[in-house]
PDB file of C-alpha atoms in Angstrom:
ATOM      1  CA  UNK A   1      11.354   7.910  15.665  1.00  0.00           C
ATOM      2  CA  UNK A   2       9.607   4.683  16.600  1.00  0.00           C
ATOM      3  CA  UNK A   3       8.505   2.160  13.989  1.00  0.00           C
ATOM      4  CA  UNK A   4       5.274   3.270  12.291  1.00  0.00           C
ATOM      5  CA  UNK A   5       3.800  -0.234  12.447  1.00  0.00           C
ATOM      6  CA  UNK A   6       4.819  -3.860  12.593  1.00  0.00           C
ATOM      7  CA  UNK A   7       2.627  -6.339  10.740  1.00  0.00           C
ATOM      8  CA  UNK A   8       0.218  -6.015   7.832  1.00  0.00           C
ATOM      9  CA  UNK A   9      -0.971  -2.666   6.504  1.00  0.00           C
ATOM     10  CA  UNK A  10      -3.799  -2.892   4.003  1.00  0.00           C
ATOM     11  CA  UNK A  11      -3.434  -0.827   0.835  1.00  0.00           C
ATOM     12  CA  UNK A  12      -7.122  -0.033   0.960  1.00  0.00           C
ATOM     13  CA  UNK A  13      -9.362   0.093  -2.093  1.00  0.00           C
ATOM     14  CA  UNK A  14     -11.612   3.104  -2.590  1.00  0.00           C
ATOM     15  CA  UNK A  15     -15.231   1.928  -2.866  1.00  0.00           C
ATOM     16  CA  UNK A  16     -17.285   3.602  -5.576  1.00  0.00           C
ATOM     17  CA  UNK A  17     -21.013   3.553  -6.181  1.00  0.00           C
ATOM     18  CA  UNK A  18     -22.410   5.171  -9.306  1.00  0.00           C
ATOM     19  CA  UNK A  19     -18.923   6.621  -9.874  1.00  0.00           C
ATOM     20  CA  UNK A  20     -18.964   8.434  -6.519  1.00  0.00           C
ATOM     21  CA  UNK A  21     -17.068   7.483  -3.376  1.00  0.00           C
ATOM     22  CA  UNK A  22     -19.303   5.241  -1.294  1.00  0.00           C
ATOM     23  CA  UNK A  23     -18.708   6.842   2.104  1.00  0.00           C
ATOM     24  CA  UNK A  24     -20.773   4.418   4.220  1.00  0.00           C
ATOM     25  CA  UNK A  25     -18.921   1.475   2.662  1.00  0.00           C
ATOM     26  CA  UNK A  26     -15.574   3.231   3.163  1.00  0.00           C
ATOM     27  CA  UNK A  27     -16.237   3.629   6.879  1.00  0.00           C
ATOM     28  CA  UNK A  28     -17.439   0.015   7.086  1.00  0.00           C
ATOM     29  CA  UNK A  29     -14.218  -1.178   5.473  1.00  0.00           C
ATOM     30  CA  UNK A  30     -12.110   0.791   7.948  1.00  0.00           C
ATOM     31  CA  UNK A  31     -13.975  -0.832  10.857  1.00  0.00           C
ATOM     32  CA  UNK A  32     -13.838  -4.287   9.260  1.00  0.00           C
ATOM     33  CA  UNK A  33     -10.065  -4.132   8.881  1.00  0.00           C
ATOM     34  CA  UNK A  34      -9.513  -2.995  12.441  1.00  0.00           C
ATOM     35  CA  UNK A  35     -11.766  -5.809  13.674  1.00  0.00           C
ATOM     36  CA  UNK A  36      -9.972  -8.409  11.527  1.00  0.00           C
ATOM     37  CA  UNK A  37      -6.364  -7.916  12.529  1.00  0.00           C
ATOM     38  CA  UNK A  38      -5.083  -5.295  10.102  1.00  0.00           C
ATOM     39  CA  UNK A  39      -2.211  -3.509  11.844  1.00  0.00           C
ATOM     40  CA  UNK A  40      -2.282  -0.249   9.846  1.00  0.00           C
ATOM     41  CA  UNK A  41      -4.325   1.281   7.027  1.00  0.00           C
ATOM     42  CA  UNK A  42      -3.040   3.030   3.913  1.00  0.00           C
ATOM     43  CA  UNK A  43      -5.619   5.277   2.268  1.00  0.00           C
ATOM     44  CA  UNK A  44      -5.281   6.802  -1.214  1.00  0.00           C
ATOM     45  CA  UNK A  45      -2.508   4.614  -2.529  1.00  0.00           C
ATOM     46  CA  UNK A  46      -2.294   2.924  -5.919  1.00  0.00           C
ATOM     47  CA  UNK A  47      -4.868   0.320  -4.901  1.00  0.00           C
ATOM     48  CA  UNK A  48      -7.166   3.182  -3.929  1.00  0.00           C
ATOM     49  CA  UNK A  49      -7.265   4.419  -7.549  1.00  0.00           C
ATOM     50  CA  UNK A  50      -5.815   7.742  -6.452  1.00  0.00           C
ATOM     51  CA  UNK A  51      -4.921   8.762  -9.987  1.00  0.00           C
ATOM     52  CA  UNK A  52      -8.623   9.143 -10.865  1.00  0.00           C
ATOM     53  CA  UNK A  53      -9.710  10.960  -7.717  1.00  0.00           C
ATOM     54  CA  UNK A  54     -10.553  14.628  -7.963  1.00  0.00           C
ATOM     55  CA  UNK A  55      -8.510  16.925  -5.742  1.00  0.00           C
ATOM     56  CA  UNK A  56     -11.463  17.315  -3.392  1.00  0.00           C
ATOM     57  CA  UNK A  57     -12.115  13.557  -3.244  1.00  0.00           C
ATOM     58  CA  UNK A  58      -8.482  12.929  -2.329  1.00  0.00           C
ATOM     59  CA  UNK A  59      -8.641  15.492   0.478  1.00  0.00           C
ATOM     60  CA  UNK A  60     -11.985  14.144   1.672  1.00  0.00           C
ATOM     61  CA  UNK A  61     -10.624  10.572   1.796  1.00  0.00           C
ATOM     62  CA  UNK A  62      -7.769  11.674   4.033  1.00  0.00           C
ATOM     63  CA  UNK A  63     -10.064  13.718   6.249  1.00  0.00           C
ATOM     64  CA  UNK A  64     -12.684  10.994   6.693  1.00  0.00           C
ATOM     65  CA  UNK A  65     -10.012   8.349   7.263  1.00  0.00           C
ATOM     66  CA  UNK A  66      -8.377  10.426   9.971  1.00  0.00           C
ATOM     67  CA  UNK A  67     -11.703  11.091  11.654  1.00  0.00           C
ATOM     68  CA  UNK A  68     -12.943   7.502  11.495  1.00  0.00           C
ATOM     69  CA  UNK A  69      -9.748   5.599  12.275  1.00  0.00           C
ATOM     70  CA  UNK A  70      -9.291   7.983  15.204  1.00  0.00           C
ATOM     71  CA  UNK A  71      -5.997   6.503  16.351  1.00  0.00           C
ATOM     72  CA  UNK A  72      -7.229   2.905  16.597  1.00  0.00           C
ATOM     73  CA  UNK A  73      -4.448   1.764  14.249  1.00  0.00           C
ATOM     74  CA  UNK A  74      -1.747   3.744  12.426  1.00  0.00           C
ATOM     75  CA  UNK A  75      -3.153   5.723   9.501  1.00  0.00           C
ATOM     76  CA  UNK A  76      -0.863   6.153   6.490  1.00  0.00           C
ATOM     77  CA  UNK A  77      -1.939   8.733   3.932  1.00  0.00           C
ATOM     78  CA  UNK A  78      -1.072   8.371   0.273  1.00  0.00           C
ATOM     79  CA  UNK A  79       0.221  11.805  -0.709  1.00  0.00           C
ATOM     80  CA  UNK A  80       2.488  10.955  -3.607  1.00  0.00           C
ATOM     81  CA  UNK A  81       2.554  12.829  -6.899  1.00  0.00           C
ATOM     82  CA  UNK A  82       4.921  13.586  -9.751  1.00  0.00           C
ATOM     83  CA  UNK A  83       4.318  17.257  -8.926  1.00  0.00           C
ATOM     84  CA  UNK A  84       6.427  18.135  -5.888  1.00  0.00           C
ATOM     85  CA  UNK A  85       4.330  21.145  -4.893  1.00  0.00           C
ATOM     86  CA  UNK A  86       1.120  19.117  -5.073  1.00  0.00           C
ATOM     87  CA  UNK A  87       2.626  16.330  -2.969  1.00  0.00           C
ATOM     88  CA  UNK A  88       3.708  18.903  -0.376  1.00  0.00           C
ATOM     89  CA  UNK A  89       0.164  20.291  -0.237  1.00  0.00           C
ATOM     90  CA  UNK A  90      -1.328  16.818   0.234  1.00  0.00           C
ATOM     91  CA  UNK A  91       1.262  15.890   2.854  1.00  0.00           C
ATOM     92  CA  UNK A  92       0.613  19.035   4.882  1.00  0.00           C
ATOM     93  CA  UNK A  93      -3.111  18.353   4.748  1.00  0.00           C
ATOM     94  CA  UNK A  94      -2.615  14.715   5.811  1.00  0.00           C
ATOM     95  CA  UNK A  95      -0.546  15.924   8.747  1.00  0.00           C
ATOM     96  CA  UNK A  96      -3.428  18.208   9.768  1.00  0.00           C
ATOM     97  CA  UNK A  97      -5.814  15.240   9.608  1.00  0.00           C
ATOM     98  CA  UNK A  98      -3.739  13.221  12.048  1.00  0.00           C
ATOM     99  CA  UNK A  99      -1.951  10.867   9.667  1.00  0.00           C
ATOM    100  CA  UNK A 100       0.720   8.811  11.420  1.00  0.00           C
ATOM    101  CA  UNK A 101       2.782   8.731   8.225  1.00  0.00           C
ATOM    102  CA  UNK A 102       2.578   9.667   4.565  1.00  0.00           C
ATOM    103  CA  UNK A 103       3.439   7.434   1.626  1.00  0.00           C
ATOM    104  CA  UNK A 104       5.422   9.313  -1.024  1.00  0.00           C
ATOM    105  CA  UNK A 105       6.280   7.927  -4.439  1.00  0.00           C
ATOM    106  CA  UNK A 106       9.172   8.979  -6.639  1.00  0.00           C
ATOM    107  CA  UNK A 107       8.058  11.045  -9.639  1.00  0.00           C
ATOM    108  CA  UNK A 108       6.353   8.959 -12.315  1.00  0.00           C
ATOM    109  CA  UNK A 109       6.245   9.989 -15.972  1.00  0.00           C
ATOM    110  CA  UNK A 110       8.770  12.786 -15.332  1.00  0.00           C
ATOM    111  CA  UNK A 111      11.364  10.032 -14.702  1.00  0.00           C
ATOM    112  CA  UNK A 112      13.682  12.332 -12.811  1.00  0.00           C
ATOM    113  CA  UNK A 113      17.307  11.466 -12.091  1.00  0.00           C
ATOM    114  CA  UNK A 114      18.408   9.996  -8.759  1.00  0.00           C
ATOM    115  CA  UNK A 115      19.304  13.542  -7.720  1.00  0.00           C
ATOM    116  CA  UNK A 116      15.801  14.645  -8.711  1.00  0.00           C
ATOM    117  CA  UNK A 117      14.216  11.800  -6.737  1.00  0.00           C
ATOM    118  CA  UNK A 118      16.230  12.771  -3.657  1.00  0.00           C
ATOM    119  CA  UNK A 119      15.385  16.454  -4.001  1.00  0.00           C
ATOM    120  CA  UNK A 120      11.682  15.718  -4.580  1.00  0.00           C
ATOM    121  CA  UNK A 121      11.365  13.635  -1.424  1.00  0.00           C
ATOM    122  CA  UNK A 122      13.590  15.914   0.655  1.00  0.00           C
ATOM    123  CA  UNK A 123      11.428  18.897  -0.313  1.00  0.00           C
ATOM    124  CA  UNK A 124       8.345  17.068   0.969  1.00  0.00           C
ATOM    125  CA  UNK A 125      10.139  15.982   4.140  1.00  0.00           C
ATOM    126  CA  UNK A 126      11.274  19.525   4.843  1.00  0.00           C
ATOM    127  CA  UNK A 127       7.672  20.768   4.658  1.00  0.00           C
ATOM    128  CA  UNK A 128       6.264  18.401   7.327  1.00  0.00           C
ATOM    129  CA  UNK A 129       7.239  16.669  10.556  1.00  0.00           C
ATOM    130  CA  UNK A 130       5.157  13.528   9.933  1.00  0.00           C
ATOM    131  CA  UNK A 131       7.155  10.366   9.135  1.00  0.00           C
ATOM    132  CA  UNK A 132       7.550   9.509   5.464  1.00  0.00           C
ATOM    133  CA  UNK A 133       7.386   6.071   3.884  1.00  0.00           C
ATOM    134  CA  UNK A 134       9.134   6.207   0.513  1.00  0.00           C
ATOM    135  CA  UNK A 135       7.439   4.059  -2.125  1.00  0.00           C
ATOM    136  CA  UNK A 136       9.763   2.382  -4.621  1.00  0.00           C
ATOM    137  CA  UNK A 137       7.760   0.779  -7.436  1.00  0.00           C
ATOM    138  CA  UNK A 138       9.676   0.972 -10.724  1.00  0.00           C
ATOM    139  CA  UNK A 139       6.937  -0.882 -12.629  1.00  0.00           C
ATOM    140  CA  UNK A 140       4.658   2.121 -12.039  1.00  0.00           C
ATOM    141  CA  UNK A 141       7.147   4.997 -12.075  1.00  0.00           C
ATOM    142  CA  UNK A 142       9.630   3.883 -14.710  1.00  0.00           C
ATOM    143  CA  UNK A 143      12.503   4.656 -12.322  1.00  0.00           C
ATOM    144  CA  UNK A 144      14.097   2.603  -9.560  1.00  0.00           C
ATOM    145  CA  UNK A 145      15.273   4.337  -6.385  1.00  0.00           C
ATOM    146  CA  UNK A 146      18.832   3.113  -5.955  1.00  0.00           C
ATOM    147  CA  UNK A 147      20.264   1.797  -2.700  1.00  0.00           C
ATOM    148  CA  UNK A 148      22.597   4.806  -2.600  1.00  0.00           C
ATOM    149  CA  UNK A 149      19.706   7.264  -2.989  1.00  0.00           C
ATOM    150  CA  UNK A 150      17.700   5.498  -0.283  1.00  0.00           C
ATOM    151  CA  UNK A 151      20.745   5.720   1.978  1.00  0.00           C
ATOM    152  CA  UNK A 152      20.889   9.490   1.471  1.00  0.00           C
ATOM    153  CA  UNK A 153      17.152   9.765   2.087  1.00  0.00           C
ATOM    154  CA  UNK A 154      17.522   7.758   5.305  1.00  0.00           C
ATOM    155  CA  UNK A 155      19.665  10.586   6.687  1.00  0.00           C
ATOM    156  CA  UNK A 156      16.650  12.923   6.563  1.00  0.00           C
ATOM    157  CA  UNK A 157      15.127  12.813  10.064  1.00  0.00           C
ATOM    158  CA  UNK A 158      11.508  12.071   9.116  1.00  0.00           C
ATOM    159  CA  UNK A 159      12.228   9.709   6.206  1.00  0.00           C
ATOM    160  CA  UNK A 160      11.619   6.648   8.304  1.00  0.00           C
ATOM    161  CA  UNK A 161      10.719   3.753   6.033  1.00  0.00           C
ATOM    162  CA  UNK A 162      10.505   2.389   2.512  1.00  0.00           C
ATOM    163  CA  UNK A 163       7.808   0.347   0.835  1.00  0.00           C
ATOM    164  CA  UNK A 164       9.901  -1.822  -1.450  1.00  0.00           C
ATOM    165  CA  UNK A 165       8.075  -3.061  -4.550  1.00  0.00           C
ATOM    166  CA  UNK A 166      11.021  -3.288  -6.910  1.00  0.00           C
ATOM    167  CA  UNK A 167      10.807  -7.072  -6.778  1.00  0.00           C
ATOM    168  CA  UNK A 168      14.599  -7.163  -6.603  1.00  0.00           C
ATOM    169  CA  UNK A 169      15.470  -9.233  -3.534  1.00  0.00           C
ATOM    170  CA  UNK A 170      19.180  -8.613  -4.039  1.00  0.00           C
ATOM    171  CA  UNK A 171      18.607  -4.844  -3.928  1.00  0.00           C
ATOM    172  CA  UNK A 172      16.343  -5.122  -0.885  1.00  0.00           C
ATOM    173  CA  UNK A 173      18.874  -7.307   0.931  1.00  0.00           C
ATOM    174  CA  UNK A 174      21.632  -4.800   0.223  1.00  0.00           C
ATOM    175  CA  UNK A 175      19.379  -1.973   1.408  1.00  0.00           C
ATOM    176  CA  UNK A 176      18.773  -3.862   4.653  1.00  0.00           C
ATOM    177  CA  UNK A 177      22.470  -4.657   5.098  1.00  0.00           C
ATOM    178  CA  UNK A 178      23.649  -1.094   4.594  1.00  0.00           C
ATOM    179  CA  UNK A 179      20.820   1.011   5.975  1.00  0.00           C
ATOM    180  CA  UNK A 180      18.476  -1.274   7.909  1.00  0.00           C
ATOM    181  CA  UNK A 181      19.604   0.300  11.177  1.00  0.00           C
ATOM    182  CA  UNK A 182      18.058   3.648  10.233  1.00  0.00           C
ATOM    183  CA  UNK A 183      15.338   2.750   7.738  1.00  0.00           C
ATOM    184  CA  UNK A 184      12.397   0.391   8.267  1.00  0.00           C
ATOM    185  CA  UNK A 185      11.627  -1.801   5.264  1.00  0.00           C
ATOM    186  CA  UNK A 186       8.137  -2.961   4.293  1.00  0.00           C
ATOM    187  CA  UNK A 187       7.347  -5.412   1.546  1.00  0.00           C
ATOM    188  CA  UNK A 188       5.365  -3.832  -1.277  1.00  0.00           C
ATOM    189  CA  UNK A 189       4.737  -7.237  -2.854  1.00  0.00           C
ATOM    190  CA  UNK A 190       2.640  -9.738  -0.924  1.00  0.00           C
ATOM    191  CA  UNK A 191       4.459 -12.706  -2.444  1.00  0.00           C
ATOM    192  CA  UNK A 192       7.769 -11.406  -1.048  1.00  0.00           C
ATOM    193  CA  UNK A 193       6.604 -10.737   2.496  1.00  0.00           C
ATOM    194  CA  UNK A 194       8.503 -13.566   4.168  1.00  0.00           C
ATOM    195  CA  UNK A 195      11.768 -13.063   2.237  1.00  0.00           C
ATOM    196  CA  UNK A 196      11.772  -9.373   3.188  1.00  0.00           C
ATOM    197  CA  UNK A 197      10.947 -10.158   6.822  1.00  0.00           C
ATOM    198  CA  UNK A 198      13.910 -12.550   6.820  1.00  0.00           C
ATOM    199  CA  UNK A 199      16.352  -9.696   6.155  1.00  0.00           C
ATOM    200  CA  UNK A 200      14.844  -7.440   8.804  1.00  0.00           C
ATOM    201  CA  UNK A 201      11.619  -6.138   7.267  1.00  0.00           C
ATOM    202  CA  UNK A 202       8.906  -4.876   9.605  1.00  0.00           C
ATOM    203  CA  UNK A 203       5.895  -6.071   7.635  1.00  0.00           C
ATOM    204  CA  UNK A 204       3.939  -5.683   4.421  1.00  0.00           C
ATOM    205  CA  UNK A 205       1.784  -3.028   2.781  1.00  0.00           C
ATOM    206  CA  UNK A 206      -0.666  -5.431   1.261  1.00  0.00           C
ATOM    207  CA  UNK A 207      -3.164  -5.642  -1.582  1.00  0.00           C
ATOM    208  CA  UNK A 208      -4.205  -9.162  -0.585  1.00  0.00           C
ATOM    209  CA  UNK A 209      -5.150  -7.959   2.906  1.00  0.00           C
ATOM    210  CA  UNK A 210      -8.238  -6.380   1.329  1.00  0.00           C
ATOM    211  CA  UNK A 211      -9.736  -9.892   1.257  1.00  0.00           C
ATOM    212  CA  UNK A 212      -7.753 -11.878   3.868  1.00  0.00           C
ATOM    213  CA  UNK A 213      -6.668  -9.335   6.499  1.00  0.00           C
ATOM    214  CA  UNK A 214      -6.306 -11.803   9.357  1.00  0.00           C
ATOM    215  CA  UNK A 215      -4.114 -14.193   7.394  1.00  0.00           C
ATOM    216  CA  UNK A 216      -1.749 -11.431   6.290  1.00  0.00           C
ATOM    217  CA  UNK A 217      -1.527 -10.208   9.888  1.00  0.00           C
ATOM    218  CA  UNK A 218      -0.895 -13.754  11.102  1.00  0.00           C
ATOM    219  CA  UNK A 219       1.914 -14.290   8.597  1.00  0.00           C
ATOM    220  CA  UNK A 220       3.930 -11.374   9.966  1.00  0.00           C
ATOM    221  CA  UNK A 221       2.962 -12.094  13.576  1.00  0.00           C
ATOM    222  CA  UNK A 222       4.130 -15.699  13.270  1.00  0.00           C
ATOM    223  CA  UNK A 223       7.507 -14.626  11.937  1.00  0.00           C
ATOM    224  CA  UNK A 224       7.936 -11.987  14.631  1.00  0.00           C
ATOM    225  CA  UNK A 225       7.063 -14.600  17.275  1.00  0.00           C
ATOM    226  CA  UNK A 226       9.743 -16.928  15.914  1.00  0.00           C
ATOM    227  CA  UNK A 227       7.318 -19.479  14.473  1.00  0.00           C
ATOM    228  CA  UNK A 228       9.038 -19.815  11.112  1.00  0.00           C
ATOM    229  CA  UNK A 229       7.166 -22.960  10.140  1.00  0.00           C
ATOM    230  CA  UNK A 230       3.800 -21.251  10.516  1.00  0.00           C
ATOM    231  CA  UNK A 231       5.021 -18.114   8.736  1.00  0.00           C
ATOM    232  CA  UNK A 232       6.362 -20.174   5.854  1.00  0.00           C
ATOM    233  CA  UNK A 233       3.112 -22.106   5.518  1.00  0.00           C
ATOM    234  CA  UNK A 234       1.068 -18.897   5.537  1.00  0.00           C
ATOM    235  CA  UNK A 235       3.328 -17.440   2.840  1.00  0.00           C
ATOM    236  CA  UNK A 236       2.770 -20.549   0.748  1.00  0.00           C
ATOM    237  CA  UNK A 237      -0.991 -20.498   1.364  1.00  0.00           C
ATOM    238  CA  UNK A 238      -1.542 -16.781   0.740  1.00  0.00           C
ATOM    239  CA  UNK A 239       0.598 -16.817  -2.397  1.00  0.00           C
ATOM    240  CA  UNK A 240      -2.335 -18.380  -4.260  1.00  0.00           C
ATOM    241  CA  UNK A 241      -4.342 -15.189  -3.793  1.00  0.00           C
ATOM    242  CA  UNK A 242      -1.408 -12.781  -3.892  1.00  0.00           C
ATOM    243  CA  UNK A 243      -0.522 -13.926  -7.403  1.00  0.00           C
ATOM    244  CA  UNK A 244      -4.185 -13.820  -8.421  1.00  0.00           C
ATOM    245  CA  UNK A 245      -4.341 -10.151  -7.418  1.00  0.00           C
ATOM    246  CA  UNK A 246      -2.122  -9.438 -10.416  1.00  0.00           C
ATOM    247  CA  UNK A 247      -3.845 -11.463 -13.121  1.00  0.00           C
ATOM    248  CA  UNK A 248      -4.659  -7.981 -14.406  1.00  0.00           C
ATOM    249  CA  UNK A 249      -3.652  -4.480 -13.370  1.00  0.00           C
ATOM    250  CA  UNK A 250      -4.167  -3.749  -9.673  1.00  0.00           C
ATOM    251  CA  UNK A 251      -6.812  -3.058  -8.338  1.00  0.00           C
ATOM    252  CA  UNK A 252      -8.970  -4.795 -10.974  1.00  0.00           C
ATOM    253  CA  UNK A 253      -8.579  -8.317  -9.506  1.00  0.00           C
ATOM    254  CA  UNK A 254      -8.905  -7.321  -5.845  1.00  0.00           C
ATOM    255  CA  UNK A 255     -12.022  -5.211  -6.445  1.00  0.00           C
ATOM    256  CA  UNK A 256     -13.477  -8.019  -8.542  1.00  0.00           C
ATOM    257  CA  UNK A 257     -12.759 -10.461  -5.718  1.00  0.00           C
ATOM    258  CA  UNK A 258     -14.342  -8.151  -3.154  1.00  0.00           C
ATOM    259  CA  UNK A 259     -17.418  -7.818  -5.322  1.00  0.00           C
ATOM    260  CA  UNK A 260     -17.659 -11.600  -5.602  1.00  0.00           C
ATOM    261  CA  UNK A 261     -17.289 -11.947  -1.832  1.00  0.00           C
ATOM    262  CA  UNK A 262     -19.897  -9.281  -1.093  1.00  0.00           C
ATOM    263  CA  UNK A 263     -17.579  -6.906   0.753  1.00  0.00           C
ATOM    264  CA  UNK A 264     -17.509  -4.136  -1.864  1.00  0.00           C
ATOM    265  CA  UNK A 265     -19.367  -2.949  -4.929  1.00  0.00           C
ATOM    266  CA  UNK A 266     -16.405  -3.868  -7.115  1.00  0.00           C
ATOM    267  CA  UNK A 267     -16.861  -0.725  -9.199  1.00  0.00           C
ATOM    268  CA  UNK A 268     -13.806   0.883 -10.792  1.00  0.00           C
ATOM    269  CA  UNK A 269     -13.215   4.110 -12.623  1.00  0.00           C
ATOM    270  CA  UNK A 270     -12.056   4.378 -16.196  1.00  0.00           C
ATOM    271  CA  UNK A 271      -9.543   3.660 -17.561  1.00  0.00           C
ATOM    272  CA  UNK A 272      -9.850   0.526 -15.392  1.00  0.00           C
ATOM    273  CA  UNK A 273     -12.463  -1.835 -16.785  1.00  0.00           C
ATOM    274  CA  UNK A 274     -14.156  -5.065 -15.766  1.00  0.00           C
ATOM    275  CA  UNK A 275     -11.968  -8.134 -15.546  1.00  0.00           C
ATOM    276  CA  UNK A 276     -11.637 -10.377 -18.577  1.00  0.00           C
ATOM    277  CA  UNK A 277     -13.952 -13.381 -18.180  1.00  0.00           C
ATOM    278  CA  UNK A 278     -11.156 -15.958 -18.482  1.00  0.00           C
ATOM    279  CA  UNK A 279      -9.141 -14.225 -15.776  1.00  0.00           C
ATOM    280  CA  UNK A 280     -12.256 -13.781 -13.661  1.00  0.00           C
ATOM    281  CA  UNK A 281     -12.910 -17.519 -13.858  1.00  0.00           C
ATOM    282  CA  UNK A 282      -9.320 -18.196 -12.778  1.00  0.00           C
ATOM    283  CA  UNK A 283      -9.840 -15.810  -9.868  1.00  0.00           C
ATOM    284  CA  UNK A 284     -13.090 -17.513  -8.851  1.00  0.00           C
ATOM    285  CA  UNK A 285     -11.319 -20.884  -8.884  1.00  0.00           C
ATOM    286  CA  UNK A 286      -8.568 -19.524  -6.638  1.00  0.00           C
ATOM    287  CA  UNK A 287     -11.088 -18.024  -4.210  1.00  0.00           C
ATOM    288  CA  UNK A 288     -12.826 -21.387  -4.023  1.00  0.00           C
ATOM    289  CA  UNK A 289      -9.546 -23.248  -3.496  1.00  0.00           C
ATOM    290  CA  UNK A 290      -8.687 -20.877  -0.657  1.00  0.00           C
ATOM    291  CA  UNK A 291     -12.088 -21.531   0.900  1.00  0.00           C
ATOM    292  CA  UNK A 292     -13.540 -18.056   0.500  1.00  0.00           C
ATOM    293  CA  UNK A 293     -16.327 -19.156  -1.850  1.00  0.00           C
TER     294      UNK A 293
END
């Protein structure tokens, strides 16, 4: 299979208005990202507050995204769950809606063994033909996907990539050394984009791209073009905002920032709550330093 995308994929927020999905704003955001250099769009990931969507809202997000993106950039559908059967259902539906890939997380809360993680993802892969991006984020799931398990998963024909958010550069480097010839690696942490590109990564699945899509695209593009000085400077520059996006639990800071910048309502669903005022003031200062306010 060919690479799903090279560059910056936004982990898109889900806009809410009066606790309902704001569909006009959602479509506007899709267009805005395509116009501003985003190379691919992930819908219904962690940043999209998927855990509080109703089943119908989740399906509707995937359907509307498929219809509106309409092949202009790769569309990655978040179909992960700690319930294998549910993840299979979502993945089949995403395939029907024209998703170019699905993002599948290892089971959270259940905390299955490495064998369980492999079997969970293989069961999803066996049910679809669409490429799978495995999402490794131990801080959310409570379990790390080992290099050995990822190597076994890479032997499954449509397991094509991994979004690595373990934060463990040594693990990611070893993954690239041993299996980089058959598994594309994407950074799942904006502040580690350049280090992961340096060991063969194809790009980033980015929270920060919700507010600076062109800069995140340019960072990867500069590296791929061999302009290491520019890529390094963009990594240094964007780190200011990438770190700010985690002053509190994602997506609280990014939705707060988008509200401040007028590109989203900033509303979140419980149990996420408004940003603490001290952290919000730090965020405002960072946005001003970056030149966005």
